[in-house]
CSV table of C-alpha atoms in Angstrom, one decimal:
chain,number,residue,atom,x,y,z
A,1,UNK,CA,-1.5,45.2,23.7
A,2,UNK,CA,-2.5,47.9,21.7
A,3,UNK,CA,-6.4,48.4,21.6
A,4,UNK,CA,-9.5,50.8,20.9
A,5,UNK,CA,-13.2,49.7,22.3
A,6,UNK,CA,-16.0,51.9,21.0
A,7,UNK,CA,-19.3,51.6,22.9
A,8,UNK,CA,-22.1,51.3,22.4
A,9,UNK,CA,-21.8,48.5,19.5
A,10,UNK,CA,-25.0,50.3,18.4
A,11,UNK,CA,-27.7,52.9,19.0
A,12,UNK,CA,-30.8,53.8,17.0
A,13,UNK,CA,-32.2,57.1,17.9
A,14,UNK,CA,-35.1,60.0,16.5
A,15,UNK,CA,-34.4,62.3,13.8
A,16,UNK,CA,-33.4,65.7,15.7
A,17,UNK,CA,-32.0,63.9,18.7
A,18,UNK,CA,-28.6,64.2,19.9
A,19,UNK,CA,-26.5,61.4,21.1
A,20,UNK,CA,-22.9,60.7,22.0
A,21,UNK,CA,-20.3,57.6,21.2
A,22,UNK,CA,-17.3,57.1,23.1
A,23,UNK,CA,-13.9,55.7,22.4
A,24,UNK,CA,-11.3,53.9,25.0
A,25,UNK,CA,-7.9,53.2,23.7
A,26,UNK,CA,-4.6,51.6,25.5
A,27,UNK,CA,-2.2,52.7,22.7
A,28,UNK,CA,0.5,55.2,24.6
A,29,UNK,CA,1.8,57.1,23.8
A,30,UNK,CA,-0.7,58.1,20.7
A,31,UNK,CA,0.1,60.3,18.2
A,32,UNK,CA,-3.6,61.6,16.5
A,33,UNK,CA,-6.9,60.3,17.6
A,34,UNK,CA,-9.5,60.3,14.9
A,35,UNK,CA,-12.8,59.6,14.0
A,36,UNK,CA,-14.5,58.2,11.0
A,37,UNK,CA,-17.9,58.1,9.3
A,38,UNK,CA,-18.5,54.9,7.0
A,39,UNK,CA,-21.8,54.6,5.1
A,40,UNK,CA,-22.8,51.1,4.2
A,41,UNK,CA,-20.7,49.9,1.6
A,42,UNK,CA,-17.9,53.1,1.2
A,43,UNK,CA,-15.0,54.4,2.4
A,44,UNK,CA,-14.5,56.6,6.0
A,45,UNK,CA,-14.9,60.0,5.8
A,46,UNK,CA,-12.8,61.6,8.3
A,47,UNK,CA,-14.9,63.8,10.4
A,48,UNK,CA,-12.1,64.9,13.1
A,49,UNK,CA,-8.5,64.6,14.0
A,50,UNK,CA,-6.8,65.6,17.4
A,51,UNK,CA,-3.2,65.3,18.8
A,52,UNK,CA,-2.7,64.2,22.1
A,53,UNK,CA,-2.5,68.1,23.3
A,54,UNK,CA,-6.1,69.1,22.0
A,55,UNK,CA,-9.5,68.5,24.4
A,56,UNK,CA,-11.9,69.2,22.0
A,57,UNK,CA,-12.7,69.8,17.7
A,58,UNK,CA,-15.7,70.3,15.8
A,59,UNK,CA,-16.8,69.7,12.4
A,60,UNK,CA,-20.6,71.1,11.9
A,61,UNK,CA,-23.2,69.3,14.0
A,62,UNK,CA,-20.1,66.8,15.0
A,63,UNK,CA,-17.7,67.4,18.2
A,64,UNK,CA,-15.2,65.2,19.3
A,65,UNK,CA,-13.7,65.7,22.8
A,66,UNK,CA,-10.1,63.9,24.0
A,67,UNK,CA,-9.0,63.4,27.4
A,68,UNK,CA,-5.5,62.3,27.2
A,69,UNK,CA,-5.1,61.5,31.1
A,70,UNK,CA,-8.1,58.8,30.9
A,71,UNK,CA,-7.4,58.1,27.7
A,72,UNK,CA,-11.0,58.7,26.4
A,73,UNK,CA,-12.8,60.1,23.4
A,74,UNK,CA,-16.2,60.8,22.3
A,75,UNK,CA,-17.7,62.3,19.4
A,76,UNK,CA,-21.1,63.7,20.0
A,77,UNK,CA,-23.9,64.5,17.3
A,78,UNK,CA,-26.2,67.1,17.2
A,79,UNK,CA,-29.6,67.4,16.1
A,80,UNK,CA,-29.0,64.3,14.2
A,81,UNK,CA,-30.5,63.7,10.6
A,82,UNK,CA,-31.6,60.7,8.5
A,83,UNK,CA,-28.1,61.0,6.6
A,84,UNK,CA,-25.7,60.8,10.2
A,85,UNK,CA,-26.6,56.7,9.8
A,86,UNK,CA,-24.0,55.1,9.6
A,87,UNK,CA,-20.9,53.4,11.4
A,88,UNK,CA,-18.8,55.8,13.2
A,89,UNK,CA,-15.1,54.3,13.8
A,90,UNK,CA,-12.1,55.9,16.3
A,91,UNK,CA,-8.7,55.3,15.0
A,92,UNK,CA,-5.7,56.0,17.2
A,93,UNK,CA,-2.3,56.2,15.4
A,94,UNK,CA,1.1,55.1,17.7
A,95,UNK,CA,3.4,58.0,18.2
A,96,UNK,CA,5.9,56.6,16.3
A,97,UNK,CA,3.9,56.4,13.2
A,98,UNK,CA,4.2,52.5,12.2
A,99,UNK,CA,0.4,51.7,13.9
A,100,UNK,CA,-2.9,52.3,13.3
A,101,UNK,CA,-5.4,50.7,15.5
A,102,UNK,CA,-9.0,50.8,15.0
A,103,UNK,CA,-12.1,50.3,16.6
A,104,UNK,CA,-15.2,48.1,15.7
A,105,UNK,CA,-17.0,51.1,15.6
A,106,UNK,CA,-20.6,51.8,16.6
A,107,UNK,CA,-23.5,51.5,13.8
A,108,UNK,CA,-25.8,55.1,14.2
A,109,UNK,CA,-29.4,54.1,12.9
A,110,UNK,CA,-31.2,57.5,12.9
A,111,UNK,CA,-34.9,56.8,12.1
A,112,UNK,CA,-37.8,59.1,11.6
B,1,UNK,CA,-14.8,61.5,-4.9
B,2,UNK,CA,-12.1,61.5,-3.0
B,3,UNK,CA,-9.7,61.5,-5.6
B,4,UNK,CA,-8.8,58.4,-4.8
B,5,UNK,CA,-9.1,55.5,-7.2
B,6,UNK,CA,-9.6,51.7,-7.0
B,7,UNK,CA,-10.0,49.1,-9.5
B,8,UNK,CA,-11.7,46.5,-10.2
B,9,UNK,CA,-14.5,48.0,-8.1
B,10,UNK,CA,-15.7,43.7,-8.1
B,11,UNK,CA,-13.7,40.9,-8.4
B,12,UNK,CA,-15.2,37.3,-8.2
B,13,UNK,CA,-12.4,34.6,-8.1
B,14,UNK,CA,-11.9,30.8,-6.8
B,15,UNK,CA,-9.9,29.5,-3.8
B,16,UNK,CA,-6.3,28.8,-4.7
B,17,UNK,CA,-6.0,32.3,-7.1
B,18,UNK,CA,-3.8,35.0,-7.4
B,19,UNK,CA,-5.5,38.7,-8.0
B,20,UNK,CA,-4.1,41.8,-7.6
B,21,UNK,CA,-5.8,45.3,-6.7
B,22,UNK,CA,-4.9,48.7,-7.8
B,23,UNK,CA,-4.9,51.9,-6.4
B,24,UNK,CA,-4.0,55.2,-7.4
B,25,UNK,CA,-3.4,57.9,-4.6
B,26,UNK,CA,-4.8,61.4,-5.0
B,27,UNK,CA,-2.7,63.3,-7.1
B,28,UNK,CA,0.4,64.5,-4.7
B,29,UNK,CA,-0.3,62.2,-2.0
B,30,UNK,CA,2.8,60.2,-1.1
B,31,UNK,CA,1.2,58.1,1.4
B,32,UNK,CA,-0.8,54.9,0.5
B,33,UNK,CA,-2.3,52.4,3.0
B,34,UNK,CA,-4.4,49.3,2.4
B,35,UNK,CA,-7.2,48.1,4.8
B,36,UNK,CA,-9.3,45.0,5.0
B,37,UNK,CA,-12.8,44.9,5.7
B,38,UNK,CA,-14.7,42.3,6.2
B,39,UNK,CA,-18.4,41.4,6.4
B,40,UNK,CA,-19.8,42.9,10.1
B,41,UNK,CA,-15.8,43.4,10.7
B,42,UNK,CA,-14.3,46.5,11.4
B,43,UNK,CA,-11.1,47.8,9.1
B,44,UNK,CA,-8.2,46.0,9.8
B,45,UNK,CA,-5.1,47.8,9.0
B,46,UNK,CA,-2.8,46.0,6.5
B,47,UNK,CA,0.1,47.9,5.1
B,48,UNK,CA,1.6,51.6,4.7
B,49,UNK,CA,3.8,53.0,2.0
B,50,UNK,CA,5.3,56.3,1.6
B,51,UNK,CA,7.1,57.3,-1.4
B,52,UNK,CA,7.9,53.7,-2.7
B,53,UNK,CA,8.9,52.9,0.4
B,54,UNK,CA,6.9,50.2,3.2
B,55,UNK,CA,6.7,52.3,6.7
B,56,UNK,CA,4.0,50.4,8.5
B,57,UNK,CA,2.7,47.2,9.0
B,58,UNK,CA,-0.4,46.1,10.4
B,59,UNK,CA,-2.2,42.5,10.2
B,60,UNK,CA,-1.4,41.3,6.9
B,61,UNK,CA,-1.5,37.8,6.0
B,62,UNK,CA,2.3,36.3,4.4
B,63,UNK,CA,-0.1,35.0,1.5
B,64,UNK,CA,-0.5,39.2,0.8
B,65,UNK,CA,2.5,41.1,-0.5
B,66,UNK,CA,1.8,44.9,-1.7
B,67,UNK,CA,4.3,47.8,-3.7
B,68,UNK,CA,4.0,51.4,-4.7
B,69,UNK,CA,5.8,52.3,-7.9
B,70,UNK,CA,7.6,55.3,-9.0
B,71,UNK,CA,4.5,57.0,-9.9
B,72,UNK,CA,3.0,56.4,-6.6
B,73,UNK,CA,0.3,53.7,-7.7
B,74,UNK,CA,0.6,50.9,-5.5
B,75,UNK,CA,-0.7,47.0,-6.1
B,76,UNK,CA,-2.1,44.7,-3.2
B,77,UNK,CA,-1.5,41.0,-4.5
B,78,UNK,CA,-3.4,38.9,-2.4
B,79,UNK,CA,-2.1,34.7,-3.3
B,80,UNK,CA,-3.7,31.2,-2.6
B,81,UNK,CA,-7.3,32.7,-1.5
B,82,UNK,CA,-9.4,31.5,0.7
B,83,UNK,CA,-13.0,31.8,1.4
B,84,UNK,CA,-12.0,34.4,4.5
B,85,UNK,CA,-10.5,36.3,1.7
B,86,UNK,CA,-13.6,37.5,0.7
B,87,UNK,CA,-14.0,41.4,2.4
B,88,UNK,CA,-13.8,44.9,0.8
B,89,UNK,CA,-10.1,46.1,0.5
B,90,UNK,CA,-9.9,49.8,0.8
B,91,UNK,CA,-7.6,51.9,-0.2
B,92,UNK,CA,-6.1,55.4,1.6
B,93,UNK,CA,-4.2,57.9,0.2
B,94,UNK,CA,-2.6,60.9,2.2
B,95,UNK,CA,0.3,63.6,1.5
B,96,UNK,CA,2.9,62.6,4.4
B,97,UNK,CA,3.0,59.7,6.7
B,98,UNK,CA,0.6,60.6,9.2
B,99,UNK,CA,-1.8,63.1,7.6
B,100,UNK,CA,-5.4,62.9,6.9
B,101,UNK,CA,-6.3,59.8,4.7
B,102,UNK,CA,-8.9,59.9,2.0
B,103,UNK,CA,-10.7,56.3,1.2
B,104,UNK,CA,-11.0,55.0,-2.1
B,105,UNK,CA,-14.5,53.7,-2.7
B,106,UNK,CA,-13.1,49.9,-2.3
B,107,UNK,CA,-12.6,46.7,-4.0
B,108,UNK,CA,-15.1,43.9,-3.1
B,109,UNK,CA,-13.7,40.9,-3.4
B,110,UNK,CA,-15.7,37.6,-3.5
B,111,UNK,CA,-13.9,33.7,-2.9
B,112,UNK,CA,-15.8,31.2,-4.0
């Protein structure tokens, strides 16, 4: 079965820290691996996408890093800020297009 | 703004109704998907459409049915409700099949 685990559930850390969140999936073989940012309330924000050929992409203070032979991802924040709380969600698509599975996703509190 | 719109933005309905949502894609965008969220759920992935066409399917319920139209607007009817109806239902918009998705800003819908 098809699945995506994101650990941890959830982590509360200083303002200026850095911290990492990490993604296991089954689904293989994948097509894009990407991760999310949901504020309380709206819709995800992508922050990166990767194929199954790319190790690592950033996007400002966020990188995300793929490794397709243990089939694990993490996205890794840095010098986070008040505004990075939120829930961060991995989403694997099937390589044949017709599934999207997502992961619970792991709730950031940043606090001051 | 994505440039994605949803309406109603609330809807507040009895068990045993009908309601439908609506969503209109970012202008171009050929791709529409509908998600499910739930309260201290992660998105569940319910339907895909591309160019009036269904290409995916995810966990949607046989008491949901959903269409795009000719000019790419697409409807989630959602039939004999029940309190476990009640979530946010997001909708994603995206110009092919397995592009980036922008997220509408949601429909919360409450079963009473």
């Amino acid at each position: 079965k098809n699945q995506v685990e994101q650990s941890p559930q959830s982590l509360i850390i200083l303002e200026g820290k850095n911290c990492t969140l990490q993604c296991n999936y089954t689904v293989s073989p994948f097509s894009n691996l990407r991760w999310y940012k949901q504020d309380t309330g709206r819709g995800p924000v992508s922050l990166t996408i990767m194929t199954f050929s790319e190790n690592t992409k950033s996007n400002g203070r966020y990188t995300a890093t793929l490794d397709a032979d243990t089939k694990q991802s993490s996205l890794h924040i840095t010098a986070s800020q008040l505004s990075d709380s939120a829930s961060y969600i991995c989403v694997v698509r099937n390589q044949a297009g017709t599934a999207l599975i997502f992961g619970k996703g792991t709730t950031l509190s940043v606090s001051s | 703004d994505s440039g994605v719109t949803q309406t109603p933005k609330h809807l507040i309905t009895a068990t045993g109704q009908r309601v439908t949502l609506r969503c209109s894609p970012r202008s171009g965008d050929l791709s529409v998907y509908w998600y499910q969220q739930s309260l201290d759920q992660g998105l569940q992935f319910l339907i895909q459409y591309y160019n009036g066409e269904e290409r995916a399917k995810g966990n949607i319920l046989e008491r949901f049915s959903a269409q795009q139209f000719p000019d790419l607007h697409s409807e989630l009817n959602l039939s004999s409700l029940e309190l476990g109806d009640s979530a946010l239902y997001f909708c994603a918009s995206s110009p092919q099949q397995g592009g980036e998705q922008y997220f509408g800003p949601g429909t919360r819908l409450t079963v009473t």
